[in-house]
mmCIF file with all atom_site columns, C-alpha atoms in Angstrom:
data_model
loop_
_atom_site.group_PDB
_atom_site.id
_atom_site.type_symbol
_atom_site.label_atom_id
_atom_site.label_alt_id
_atom_site.label_comp_id
_atom_site.label_asym_id
_atom_site.label_entity_id
_atom_site.label_seq_id
_atom_site.pdbx_PDB_ins_code
_atom_site.Cartn_x
_atom_site.Cartn_y
_atom_site.Cartn_z
_atom_site.occupancy
_atom_site.B_iso_or_equiv
_atom_site.pdbx_formal_charge
_atom_site.auth_seq_id
_atom_site.auth_comp_id
_atom_site.auth_asym_id
_atom_site.auth_atom_id
_atom_site.pdbx_PDB_model_num
ATOM 1   C CA . UNK J 1 1   ? -14.772 -23.393 4.010   1.00 0.00 ? 41  UNK J CA 1
ATOM 2   C CA . UNK J 1 2   ? -17.570 -25.863 3.136   1.00 0.00 ? 42  UNK J CA 1
ATOM 3   C CA . UNK J 1 3   ? -15.347 -27.526 0.563   1.00 0.00 ? 43  UNK J CA 1
ATOM 4   C CA . UNK J 1 4   ? -12.589 -27.884 3.112   1.00 0.00 ? 44  UNK J CA 1
ATOM 5   C CA . UNK J 1 5   ? -14.973 -29.514 5.622   1.00 0.00 ? 45  UNK J CA 1
ATOM 6   C CA . UNK J 1 6   ? -16.142 -31.942 2.953   1.00 0.00 ? 46  UNK J CA 1
ATOM 7   C CA . UNK J 1 7   ? -12.561 -33.047 2.524   1.00 0.00 ? 47  UNK J CA 1
ATOM 8   C CA . UNK J 1 8   ? -12.337 -33.863 6.216   1.00 0.00 ? 48  UNK J CA 1
ATOM 9   C CA . UNK J 1 9   ? -10.542 -30.709 7.423   1.00 0.00 ? 49  UNK J CA 1
ATOM 10  C CA . UNK J 1 10  ? -12.200 -28.815 10.285  1.00 0.00 ? 50  UNK J CA 1
ATOM 11  C CA . UNK J 1 11  ? -12.371 -25.039 9.953   1.00 0.00 ? 51  UNK J CA 1
ATOM 12  C CA . UNK J 1 12  ? -10.120 -24.356 12.984  1.00 0.00 ? 52  UNK J CA 1
ATOM 13  C CA . UNK J 1 13  ? -7.369  -26.505 11.457  1.00 0.00 ? 53  UNK J CA 1
ATOM 14  C CA . UNK J 1 14  ? -7.739  -24.655 8.162   1.00 0.00 ? 54  UNK J CA 1
ATOM 15  C CA . UNK J 1 15  ? -7.460  -21.302 9.971   1.00 0.00 ? 55  UNK J CA 1
ATOM 16  C CA . UNK J 1 16  ? -4.271  -22.399 11.709  1.00 0.00 ? 56  UNK J CA 1
ATOM 17  C CA . UNK J 1 17  ? -2.777  -23.377 8.347   1.00 0.00 ? 57  UNK J CA 1
ATOM 18  C CA . UNK J 1 18  ? -3.677  -20.031 6.814   1.00 0.00 ? 58  UNK J CA 1
ATOM 19  C CA . UNK J 1 19  ? -2.071  -18.165 9.709   1.00 0.00 ? 59  UNK J CA 1
ATOM 20  C CA . UNK J 1 20  ? 1.179   -20.066 9.285   1.00 0.00 ? 60  UNK J CA 1
ATOM 21  C CA . UNK J 1 21  ? 3.726   -19.829 6.463   1.00 0.00 ? 61  UNK J CA 1
ATOM 22  C CA . UNK J 1 22  ? 2.618   -20.847 2.989   1.00 0.00 ? 62  UNK J CA 1
ATOM 23  C CA . UNK J 1 23  ? 5.453   -22.613 1.165   1.00 0.00 ? 63  UNK J CA 1
ATOM 24  C CA . UNK J 1 24  ? 5.493   -23.419 -2.556  1.00 0.00 ? 64  UNK J CA 1
ATOM 25  C CA . UNK J 1 25  ? 8.235   -25.995 -2.858  1.00 0.00 ? 65  UNK J CA 1
ATOM 26  C CA . UNK J 1 26  ? 8.391   -25.996 -6.659  1.00 0.00 ? 66  UNK J CA 1
ATOM 27  C CA . UNK J 1 27  ? 8.837   -22.216 -6.787  1.00 0.00 ? 67  UNK J CA 1
ATOM 28  C CA . UNK J 1 28  ? 9.808   -20.875 -3.409  1.00 0.00 ? 68  UNK J CA 1
ATOM 29  C CA . UNK J 1 29  ? 9.562   -17.225 -4.419  1.00 0.00 ? 69  UNK J CA 1
ATOM 30  C CA . UNK J 1 30  ? 5.762   -17.583 -4.447  1.00 0.00 ? 70  UNK J CA 1
ATOM 31  C CA . UNK J 1 31  ? 5.818   -18.570 -0.771  1.00 0.00 ? 71  UNK J CA 1
ATOM 32  C CA . UNK J 1 32  ? 4.277   -16.269 1.823   1.00 0.00 ? 72  UNK J CA 1
ATOM 33  C CA . UNK J 1 33  ? 5.086   -15.562 5.458   1.00 0.00 ? 73  UNK J CA 1
ATOM 34  C CA . UNK J 1 34  ? 1.365   -15.725 6.303   1.00 0.00 ? 74  UNK J CA 1
ATOM 35  C CA . UNK J 1 35  ? -0.772  -18.103 4.290   1.00 0.00 ? 75  UNK J CA 1
ATOM 36  C CA . UNK J 1 36  ? -3.853  -15.970 3.675   1.00 0.00 ? 76  UNK J CA 1
ATOM 37  C CA . UNK J 1 37  ? -2.211  -12.705 2.691   1.00 0.00 ? 77  UNK J CA 1
ATOM 38  C CA . UNK J 1 38  ? 0.761   -11.187 0.852   1.00 0.00 ? 78  UNK J CA 1
ATOM 39  C CA . UNK J 1 39  ? 2.670   -8.734  3.027   1.00 0.00 ? 79  UNK J CA 1
ATOM 40  C CA . UNK J 1 40  ? 3.551   -5.292  1.663   1.00 0.00 ? 80  UNK J CA 1
ATOM 41  C CA . UNK J 1 41  ? 6.923   -4.292  3.087   1.00 0.00 ? 81  UNK J CA 1
ATOM 42  C CA . UNK J 1 42  ? 7.343   -0.844  1.507   1.00 0.00 ? 82  UNK J CA 1
ATOM 43  C CA . UNK J 1 43  ? 5.282   1.646   -0.468  1.00 0.00 ? 83  UNK J CA 1
ATOM 44  C CA . UNK J 1 44  ? 7.211   3.731   -2.991  1.00 0.00 ? 84  UNK J CA 1
ATOM 45  C CA . UNK J 1 45  ? 5.808   7.114   -3.874  1.00 0.00 ? 85  UNK J CA 1
ATOM 46  C CA . UNK J 1 46  ? 5.028   7.204   -7.620  1.00 0.00 ? 86  UNK J CA 1
ATOM 47  C CA . UNK J 1 47  ? 6.149   10.145  -9.706  1.00 0.00 ? 87  UNK J CA 1
ATOM 48  C CA . UNK J 1 48  ? 3.955   13.181  -10.063 1.00 0.00 ? 88  UNK J CA 1
ATOM 49  C CA . UNK J 1 49  ? 2.635   14.125  -13.476 1.00 0.00 ? 89  UNK J CA 1
ATOM 50  C CA . UNK J 1 50  ? 4.005   17.619  -14.096 1.00 0.00 ? 90  UNK J CA 1
ATOM 51  C CA . UNK J 1 51  ? 2.903   19.803  -16.973 1.00 0.00 ? 91  UNK J CA 1
ATOM 52  C CA . UNK J 1 52  ? 5.220   21.871  -19.145 1.00 0.00 ? 92  UNK J CA 1
ATOM 53  C CA . UNK J 1 53  ? 5.288   25.620  -18.946 1.00 0.00 ? 93  UNK J CA 1
ATOM 54  C CA . UNK J 1 54  ? 3.207   25.951  -22.140 1.00 0.00 ? 94  UNK J CA 1
ATOM 55  C CA . UNK J 1 55  ? 0.212   24.136  -20.652 1.00 0.00 ? 95  UNK J CA 1
ATOM 56  C CA . UNK J 1 56  ? -1.946  26.690  -18.920 1.00 0.00 ? 96  UNK J CA 1
ATOM 57  C CA . UNK J 1 57  ? -5.316  25.037  -18.178 1.00 0.00 ? 97  UNK J CA 1
ATOM 58  C CA . UNK J 1 58  ? -7.407  21.877  -18.293 1.00 0.00 ? 98  UNK J CA 1
ATOM 59  C CA . UNK J 1 59  ? -9.722  21.047  -21.156 1.00 0.00 ? 99  UNK J CA 1
ATOM 60  C CA . UNK J 1 60  ? -13.459 21.210  -20.354 1.00 0.00 ? 100 UNK J CA 1
ATOM 61  C CA . UNK J 1 61  ? -15.015 17.963  -19.175 1.00 0.00 ? 101 UNK J CA 1
ATOM 62  C CA . UNK J 1 62  ? -17.232 17.871  -22.262 1.00 0.00 ? 102 UNK J CA 1
ATOM 63  C CA . UNK J 1 63  ? -14.360 18.341  -24.731 1.00 0.00 ? 103 UNK J CA 1
ATOM 64  C CA . UNK J 1 64  ? -11.321 16.221  -23.774 1.00 0.00 ? 104 UNK J CA 1
ATOM 65  C CA . UNK J 1 65  ? -10.007 16.364  -27.356 1.00 0.00 ? 105 UNK J CA 1
ATOM 66  C CA . UNK J 1 66  ? -8.703  19.866  -26.601 1.00 0.00 ? 106 UNK J CA 1
ATOM 67  C CA . UNK J 1 67  ? -5.898  18.127  -24.672 1.00 0.00 ? 107 UNK J CA 1
ATOM 68  C CA . UNK J 1 68  ? -4.164  17.561  -28.022 1.00 0.00 ? 108 UNK J CA 1
ATOM 69  C CA . UNK J 1 69  ? -3.504  21.314  -28.137 1.00 0.00 ? 109 UNK J CA 1
ATOM 70  C CA . UNK J 1 70  ? -0.203  22.279  -26.440 1.00 0.00 ? 110 UNK J CA 1
ATOM 71  C CA . UNK J 1 71  ? -1.812  24.762  -24.043 1.00 0.00 ? 111 UNK J CA 1
ATOM 72  C CA . UNK J 1 72  ? -4.490  22.373  -22.708 1.00 0.00 ? 112 UNK J CA 1
ATOM 73  C CA . UNK J 1 73  ? -4.235  19.414  -20.365 1.00 0.00 ? 113 UNK J CA 1
ATOM 74  C CA . UNK J 1 74  ? -6.790  16.627  -20.021 1.00 0.00 ? 114 UNK J CA 1
ATOM 75  C CA . UNK J 1 75  ? -9.944  17.403  -18.011 1.00 0.00 ? 115 UNK J CA 1
ATOM 76  C CA . UNK J 1 76  ? -9.364  17.669  -14.295 1.00 0.00 ? 116 UNK J CA 1
ATOM 77  C CA . UNK J 1 77  ? -11.580 14.723  -13.339 1.00 0.00 ? 117 UNK J CA 1
ATOM 78  C CA . UNK J 1 78  ? -9.627  12.189  -15.410 1.00 0.00 ? 118 UNK J CA 1
ATOM 79  C CA . UNK J 1 79  ? -6.246  13.593  -14.317 1.00 0.00 ? 119 UNK J CA 1
ATOM 80  C CA . UNK J 1 80  ? -7.252  13.167  -10.664 1.00 0.00 ? 120 UNK J CA 1
ATOM 81  C CA . UNK J 1 81  ? -8.490  9.607   -11.293 1.00 0.00 ? 121 UNK J CA 1
ATOM 82  C CA . UNK J 1 82  ? -5.230  8.629   -12.995 1.00 0.00 ? 122 UNK J CA 1
ATOM 83  C CA . UNK J 1 83  ? -3.107  10.136  -10.224 1.00 0.00 ? 123 UNK J CA 1
ATOM 84  C CA . UNK J 1 84  ? -5.183  8.386   -7.558  1.00 0.00 ? 124 UNK J CA 1
ATOM 85  C CA . UNK J 1 85  ? -4.802  5.028   -9.341  1.00 0.00 ? 125 UNK J CA 1
ATOM 86  C CA . UNK J 1 86  ? -1.007  5.022   -9.351  1.00 0.00 ? 126 UNK J CA 1
ATOM 87  C CA . UNK J 1 87  ? 0.825   2.946   -6.770  1.00 0.00 ? 127 UNK J CA 1
ATOM 88  C CA . UNK J 1 88  ? 4.076   1.006   -6.316  1.00 0.00 ? 128 UNK J CA 1
ATOM 89  C CA . UNK J 1 89  ? 4.115   -1.777  -3.704  1.00 0.00 ? 129 UNK J CA 1
ATOM 90  C CA . UNK J 1 90  ? 7.237   -3.655  -2.671  1.00 0.00 ? 130 UNK J CA 1
ATOM 91  C CA . UNK J 1 91  ? 5.795   -6.955  -1.481  1.00 0.00 ? 131 UNK J CA 1
ATOM 92  C CA . UNK J 1 92  ? 7.527   -9.712  0.462   1.00 0.00 ? 132 UNK J CA 1
ATOM 93  C CA . UNK J 1 93  ? 8.223   -11.692 -2.720  1.00 0.00 ? 133 UNK J CA 1
ATOM 94  C CA . UNK J 1 94  ? 7.588   -9.332  -5.626  1.00 0.00 ? 134 UNK J CA 1
ATOM 95  C CA . UNK J 1 95  ? 7.148   -5.827  -6.938  1.00 0.00 ? 135 UNK J CA 1
ATOM 96  C CA . UNK J 1 96  ? 3.707   -4.605  -7.983  1.00 0.00 ? 136 UNK J CA 1
ATOM 97  C CA . UNK J 1 97  ? 2.797   -1.340  -9.636  1.00 0.00 ? 137 UNK J CA 1
ATOM 98  C CA . UNK J 1 98  ? -0.046  0.270   -11.547 1.00 0.00 ? 138 UNK J CA 1
ATOM 99  C CA . UNK J 1 99  ? 0.657   2.537   -14.486 1.00 0.00 ? 139 UNK J CA 1
ATOM 100 C CA . UNK J 1 100 ? -2.893  3.594   -15.436 1.00 0.00 ? 140 UNK J CA 1
ATOM 101 C CA . UNK J 1 101 ? -3.775  4.996   -18.832 1.00 0.00 ? 141 UNK J CA 1
ATOM 102 C CA . UNK J 1 102 ? -6.658  7.049   -20.201 1.00 0.00 ? 142 UNK J CA 1
ATOM 103 C CA . UNK J 1 103 ? -9.083  5.688   -22.752 1.00 0.00 ? 143 UNK J CA 1
ATOM 104 C CA . UNK J 1 104 ? -12.490 6.532   -24.169 1.00 0.00 ? 144 UNK J CA 1
ATOM 105 C CA . UNK J 1 105 ? -15.450 5.424   -22.094 1.00 0.00 ? 145 UNK J CA 1
ATOM 106 C CA . UNK J 1 106 ? -18.116 3.086   -23.411 1.00 0.00 ? 146 UNK J CA 1
ATOM 107 C CA . UNK J 1 107 ? -20.443 4.799   -25.851 1.00 0.00 ? 147 UNK J CA 1
ATOM 108 C CA . UNK J 1 108 ? -22.496 4.608   -29.013 1.00 0.00 ? 148 UNK J CA 1
ATOM 109 C CA . UNK J 1 109 ? -19.825 5.679   -31.504 1.00 0.00 ? 149 UNK J CA 1
ATOM 110 C CA . UNK J 1 110 ? -18.207 2.380   -32.515 1.00 0.00 ? 150 UNK J CA 1
ATOM 111 C CA . UNK J 1 111 ? -18.519 1.324   -28.895 1.00 0.00 ? 151 UNK J CA 1
ATOM 112 C CA . UNK J 1 112 ? -16.766 4.435   -27.573 1.00 0.00 ? 152 UNK J CA 1
ATOM 113 C CA . UNK J 1 113 ? -17.793 7.789   -26.140 1.00 0.00 ? 153 UNK J CA 1
ATOM 114 C CA . UNK J 1 114 ? -16.491 10.881  -27.908 1.00 0.00 ? 154 UNK J CA 1
ATOM 115 C CA . UNK J 1 115 ? -16.612 13.202  -24.910 1.00 0.00 ? 155 UNK J CA 1
ATOM 116 C CA . UNK J 1 116 ? -15.826 11.057  -21.884 1.00 0.00 ? 156 UNK J CA 1
ATOM 117 C CA . UNK J 1 117 ? -12.644 9.391   -20.643 1.00 0.00 ? 157 UNK J CA 1
ATOM 118 C CA . UNK J 1 118 ? -12.089 6.599   -18.126 1.00 0.00 ? 158 UNK J CA 1
ATOM 119 C CA . UNK J 1 119 ? -9.064  5.061   -16.414 1.00 0.00 ? 159 UNK J CA 1
ATOM 120 C CA . UNK J 1 120 ? -7.655  1.772   -17.719 1.00 0.00 ? 160 UNK J CA 1
ATOM 121 C CA . UNK J 1 121 ? -5.464  0.051   -15.132 1.00 0.00 ? 161 UNK J CA 1
ATOM 122 C CA . UNK J 1 122 ? -2.170  -1.469  -16.245 1.00 0.00 ? 162 UNK J CA 1
ATOM 123 C CA . UNK J 1 123 ? -0.954  -3.570  -13.309 1.00 0.00 ? 163 UNK J CA 1
ATOM 124 C CA . UNK J 1 124 ? 2.351   -5.440  -13.372 1.00 0.00 ? 164 UNK J CA 1
ATOM 125 C CA . UNK J 1 125 ? 3.645   -7.972  -10.835 1.00 0.00 ? 165 UNK J CA 1
ATOM 126 C CA . UNK J 1 126 ? 7.305   -8.951  -11.108 1.00 0.00 ? 166 UNK J CA 1
ATOM 127 C CA . UNK J 1 127 ? 8.585   -11.660 -8.769  1.00 0.00 ? 167 UNK J CA 1
ATOM 128 C CA . UNK J 1 128 ? 12.101  -11.378 -7.374  1.00 0.00 ? 168 UNK J CA 1
ATOM 129 C CA . UNK J 1 129 ? 13.188  -14.679 -8.914  1.00 0.00 ? 169 UNK J CA 1
ATOM 130 C CA . UNK J 1 130 ? 12.258  -13.597 -12.432 1.00 0.00 ? 170 UNK J CA 1
ATOM 131 C CA . UNK J 1 131 ? 15.206  -14.075 -14.791 1.00 0.00 ? 171 UNK J CA 1
ATOM 132 C CA . UNK J 1 132 ? 14.832  -10.476 -15.976 1.00 0.00 ? 172 UNK J CA 1
ATOM 133 C CA . UNK J 1 133 ? 14.933  -9.036  -12.431 1.00 0.00 ? 173 UNK J CA 1
ATOM 134 C CA . UNK J 1 134 ? 18.714  -8.536  -12.337 1.00 0.00 ? 174 UNK J CA 1
ATOM 135 C CA . UNK J 1 135 ? 19.554  -4.880  -12.729 1.00 0.00 ? 175 UNK J CA 1
ATOM 136 C CA . UNK J 1 136 ? 17.646  -2.104  -10.958 1.00 0.00 ? 176 UNK J CA 1
ATOM 137 C CA . UNK J 1 137 ? 19.000  1.273   -11.992 1.00 0.00 ? 177 UNK J CA 1
ATOM 138 C CA . UNK J 1 138 ? 18.261  4.970   -11.800 1.00 0.00 ? 178 UNK J CA 1
ATOM 139 C CA . UNK J 1 139 ? 17.718  5.957   -15.436 1.00 0.00 ? 179 UNK J CA 1
ATOM 140 C CA . UNK J 1 140 ? 16.414  9.472   -14.907 1.00 0.00 ? 180 UNK J CA 1
ATOM 141 C CA . UNK J 1 141 ? 17.159  11.673  -17.902 1.00 0.00 ? 181 UNK J CA 1
ATOM 142 C CA . UNK J 1 142 ? 19.833  14.327  -17.628 1.00 0.00 ? 182 UNK J CA 1
ATOM 143 C CA . UNK J 1 143 ? 18.716  17.822  -16.655 1.00 0.00 ? 183 UNK J CA 1
ATOM 144 C CA . UNK J 1 144 ? 15.395  16.323  -15.630 1.00 0.00 ? 184 UNK J CA 1
ATOM 145 C CA . UNK J 1 145 ? 14.212  19.372  -13.680 1.00 0.00 ? 185 UNK J CA 1
ATOM 146 C CA . UNK J 1 146 ? 14.889  21.728  -16.585 1.00 0.00 ? 186 UNK J CA 1
ATOM 147 C CA . UNK J 1 147 ? 13.293  19.428  -19.174 1.00 0.00 ? 187 UNK J CA 1
ATOM 148 C CA . UNK J 1 148 ? 10.297  18.895  -16.910 1.00 0.00 ? 188 UNK J CA 1
ATOM 149 C CA . UNK J 1 149 ? 9.798   22.638  -16.576 1.00 0.00 ? 189 UNK J CA 1
ATOM 150 C CA . UNK J 1 150 ? 9.652   23.152  -20.330 1.00 0.00 ? 190 UNK J CA 1
ATOM 151 C CA . UNK J 1 151 ? 8.200   19.861  -21.596 1.00 0.00 ? 191 UNK J CA 1
ATOM 152 C CA . UNK J 1 152 ? 6.582   18.265  -18.574 1.00 0.00 ? 192 UNK J CA 1
ATOM 153 C CA . UNK J 1 153 ? 7.432   14.935  -17.007 1.00 0.00 ? 193 UNK J CA 1
ATOM 154 C CA . UNK J 1 154 ? 6.361   12.019  -14.849 1.00 0.00 ? 194 UNK J CA 1
ATOM 155 C CA . UNK J 1 155 ? 9.039   12.114  -12.169 1.00 0.00 ? 195 UNK J CA 1
ATOM 156 C CA . UNK J 1 156 ? 12.269  10.131  -12.014 1.00 0.00 ? 196 UNK J CA 1
ATOM 157 C CA . UNK J 1 157 ? 12.746  6.853   -13.867 1.00 0.00 ? 197 UNK J CA 1
ATOM 158 C CA . UNK J 1 158 ? 13.762  3.422   -12.568 1.00 0.00 ? 198 UNK J CA 1
ATOM 159 C CA . UNK J 1 159 ? 14.596  0.652   -15.059 1.00 0.00 ? 199 UNK J CA 1
ATOM 160 C CA . UNK J 1 160 ? 14.542  -3.079  -14.293 1.00 0.00 ? 200 UNK J CA 1
ATOM 161 C CA . UNK J 1 161 ? 16.228  -5.319  -16.863 1.00 0.00 ? 201 UNK J CA 1
ATOM 162 C CA . UNK J 1 162 ? 18.857  -8.026  -17.266 1.00 0.00 ? 202 UNK J CA 1
ATOM 163 C CA . UNK J 1 163 ? 22.292  -7.427  -18.794 1.00 0.00 ? 203 UNK J CA 1
ATOM 164 C CA . UNK J 1 164 ? 25.264  -9.681  -19.365 1.00 0.00 ? 204 UNK J CA 1
ATOM 165 C CA . UNK J 1 165 ? 28.624  -9.681  -21.179 1.00 0.00 ? 205 UNK J CA 1
ATOM 166 C CA . UNK J 1 166 ? 29.795  -6.799  -18.952 1.00 0.00 ? 206 UNK J CA 1
ATOM 167 C CA . UNK J 1 167 ? 26.635  -4.842  -19.705 1.00 0.00 ? 207 UNK J CA 1
ATOM 168 C CA . UNK J 1 168 ? 27.096  -4.917  -23.473 1.00 0.00 ? 208 UNK J CA 1
ATOM 169 C CA . UNK J 1 169 ? 24.051  -7.150  -24.074 1.00 0.00 ? 209 UNK J CA 1
ATOM 170 C CA . UNK J 1 170 ? 20.483  -7.265  -22.775 1.00 0.00 ? 210 UNK J CA 1
ATOM 171 C CA . UNK J 1 171 ? 18.092  -10.157 -22.550 1.00 0.00 ? 211 UNK J CA 1
ATOM 172 C CA . UNK J 1 172 ? 15.174  -10.046 -24.934 1.00 0.00 ? 212 UNK J CA 1
ATOM 173 C CA . UNK J 1 173 ? 12.081  -11.964 -25.938 1.00 0.00 ? 213 UNK J CA 1
ATOM 174 C CA . UNK J 1 174 ? 12.154  -14.771 -28.432 1.00 0.00 ? 214 UNK J CA 1
ATOM 175 C CA . UNK J 1 175 ? 13.337  -15.078 -31.092 1.00 0.00 ? 215 UNK J CA 1
ATOM 176 C CA . UNK J 1 176 ? 15.985  -12.468 -30.092 1.00 0.00 ? 216 UNK J CA 1
ATOM 177 C CA . UNK J 1 177 ? 17.171  -13.558 -26.654 1.00 0.00 ? 217 UNK J CA 1
ATOM 178 C CA . UNK J 1 178 ? 20.378  -11.522 -26.877 1.00 0.00 ? 218 UNK J CA 1
ATOM 179 C CA . UNK J 1 179 ? 20.286  -7.882  -27.966 1.00 0.00 ? 219 UNK J CA 1
ATOM 180 C CA . UNK J 1 180 ? 23.182  -5.391  -27.922 1.00 0.00 ? 220 UNK J CA 1
ATOM 181 C CA . UNK J 1 181 ? 22.632  -2.721  -25.288 1.00 0.00 ? 221 UNK J CA 1
ATOM 182 C CA . UNK J 1 182 ? 23.498  0.025   -27.766 1.00 0.00 ? 222 UNK J CA 1
ATOM 183 C CA . UNK J 1 183 ? 20.373  -0.678  -29.829 1.00 0.00 ? 223 UNK J CA 1
ATOM 184 C CA . UNK J 1 184 ? 17.660  1.943   -29.177 1.00 0.00 ? 224 UNK J CA 1
ATOM 185 C CA . UNK J 1 185 ? 14.355  0.697   -27.789 1.00 0.00 ? 225 UNK J CA 1
ATOM 186 C CA . UNK J 1 186 ? 12.445  2.056   -30.788 1.00 0.00 ? 226 UNK J CA 1
ATOM 187 C CA . UNK J 1 187 ? 14.416  -0.125  -33.183 1.00 0.00 ? 227 UNK J CA 1
ATOM 188 C CA . UNK J 1 188 ? 14.333  -3.208  -30.981 1.00 0.00 ? 228 UNK J CA 1
ATOM 189 C CA . UNK J 1 189 ? 10.976  -3.784  -29.246 1.00 0.00 ? 229 UNK J CA 1
ATOM 190 C CA . UNK J 1 190 ? 12.092  -7.268  -28.161 1.00 0.00 ? 230 UNK J CA 1
ATOM 191 C CA . UNK J 1 191 ? 14.009  -5.747  -25.218 1.00 0.00 ? 231 UNK J CA 1
ATOM 192 C CA . UNK J 1 192 ? 12.675  -6.991  -21.886 1.00 0.00 ? 232 UNK J CA 1
ATOM 193 C CA . UNK J 1 193 ? 12.598  -4.200  -19.352 1.00 0.00 ? 233 UNK J CA 1
ATOM 194 C CA . UNK J 1 194 ? 10.228  -2.596  -16.879 1.00 0.00 ? 234 UNK J CA 1
ATOM 195 C CA . UNK J 1 195 ? 9.886   1.136   -16.294 1.00 0.00 ? 235 UNK J CA 1
ATOM 196 C CA . UNK J 1 196 ? 8.774   2.768   -13.063 1.00 0.00 ? 236 UNK J CA 1
ATOM 197 C CA . UNK J 1 197 ? 8.194   6.479   -12.575 1.00 0.00 ? 237 UNK J CA 1
ATOM 198 C CA . UNK J 1 198 ? 8.895   7.480   -8.999  1.00 0.00 ? 238 UNK J CA 1
ATOM 199 C CA . UNK J 1 199 ? 9.329   10.578  -6.897  1.00 0.00 ? 239 UNK J CA 1
ATOM 200 C CA . UNK J 1 200 ? 12.848  9.662   -5.723  1.00 0.00 ? 240 UNK J CA 1
ATOM 201 C CA . UNK J 1 201 ? 14.682  7.173   -7.958  1.00 0.00 ? 241 UNK J CA 1
ATOM 202 C CA . UNK J 1 202 ? 17.731  6.775   -5.731  1.00 0.00 ? 242 UNK J CA 1
ATOM 203 C CA . UNK J 1 203 ? 15.672  5.796   -2.696  1.00 0.00 ? 243 UNK J CA 1
ATOM 204 C CA . UNK J 1 204 ? 13.426  3.531   -4.799  1.00 0.00 ? 244 UNK J CA 1
ATOM 205 C CA . UNK J 1 205 ? 16.391  1.621   -6.242  1.00 0.00 ? 245 UNK J CA 1
ATOM 206 C CA . UNK J 1 206 ? 17.893  1.092   -2.789  1.00 0.00 ? 246 UNK J CA 1
ATOM 207 C CA . UNK J 1 207 ? 14.581  -0.147  -1.355  1.00 0.00 ? 247 UNK J CA 1
ATOM 208 C CA . UNK J 1 208 ? 13.836  -2.561  -4.210  1.00 0.00 ? 248 UNK J CA 1
ATOM 209 C CA . UNK J 1 209 ? 17.343  -4.037  -4.155  1.00 0.00 ? 249 UNK J CA 1
ATOM 210 C CA . UNK J 1 210 ? 17.328  -4.408  -0.393  1.00 0.00 ? 250 UNK J CA 1
ATOM 211 C CA . UNK J 1 211 ? 14.009  -6.286  -0.242  1.00 0.00 ? 251 UNK J CA 1
ATOM 212 C CA . UNK J 1 212 ? 14.854  -8.427  -3.269  1.00 0.00 ? 252 UNK J CA 1
ATOM 213 C CA . UNK J 1 213 ? 18.234  -9.498  -1.873  1.00 0.00 ? 253 UNK J CA 1
ATOM 214 C CA . UNK J 1 214 ? 16.819  -10.162 1.605   1.00 0.00 ? 254 UNK J CA 1
ATOM 215 C CA . UNK J 1 215 ? 14.033  -12.297 0.151   1.00 0.00 ? 255 UNK J CA 1
ATOM 216 C CA . UNK J 1 216 ? 16.403  -14.330 -2.009  1.00 0.00 ? 256 UNK J CA 1
ATOM 217 C CA . UNK J 1 217 ? 18.634  -14.924 1.002   1.00 0.00 ? 257 UNK J CA 1
ATOM 218 C CA . UNK J 1 218 ? 15.706  -15.888 3.223   1.00 0.00 ? 258 UNK J CA 1
ATOM 219 C CA . UNK J 1 219 ? 14.463  -18.428 0.682   1.00 0.00 ? 259 UNK J CA 1
ATOM 220 C CA . UNK J 1 220 ? 17.994  -19.704 -0.123  1.00 0.00 ? 260 UNK J CA 1
ATOM 221 C CA . UNK J 1 221 ? 17.744  -18.738 -3.797  1.00 0.00 ? 261 UNK J CA 1
#
């Protein structure tokens, strides 16, 4: 506020500007209904991490490496932290989600701890005018409930990507901007797509599409 006063703007005028719409003319999708905050319109429930039938217990806190055995899961404290860190926000102009991962904590063994894990956030923000934000689809695997029972799972899957040529091609990163859709992801890492794991993929797809289309119409994009 001091900097604003130095430029000749009183604080009450600045507050009125922040309470009004914030418009970015050069990229209207970054505009906000209220200047000092980004409105969250919907919260989508992220998918639950479900263990397979062979996993019977959590590894001890002091020995997380036991999680590599089929019958052990990661220690309970790190599982709870990861689950608590997940979120999916549909904002007024974008989609934001956190897909946290586990990693070794800081320690004395090459900078890492051998017996302690921490959460590493992986936050993505995708604006509705992004050229890759075209197709939002329910890509949940077939027989998901059965496969989850035996092998575990993360919920239902939503894919965001961009296809053209009647769906036969996908957009990719340079130098391969056009990639046939039949190519598997493993063989073609240049695919541009975003994956979300949700509790209800059908409802999530409908919500994301609805807010995206309404925002584009409101901003005349």
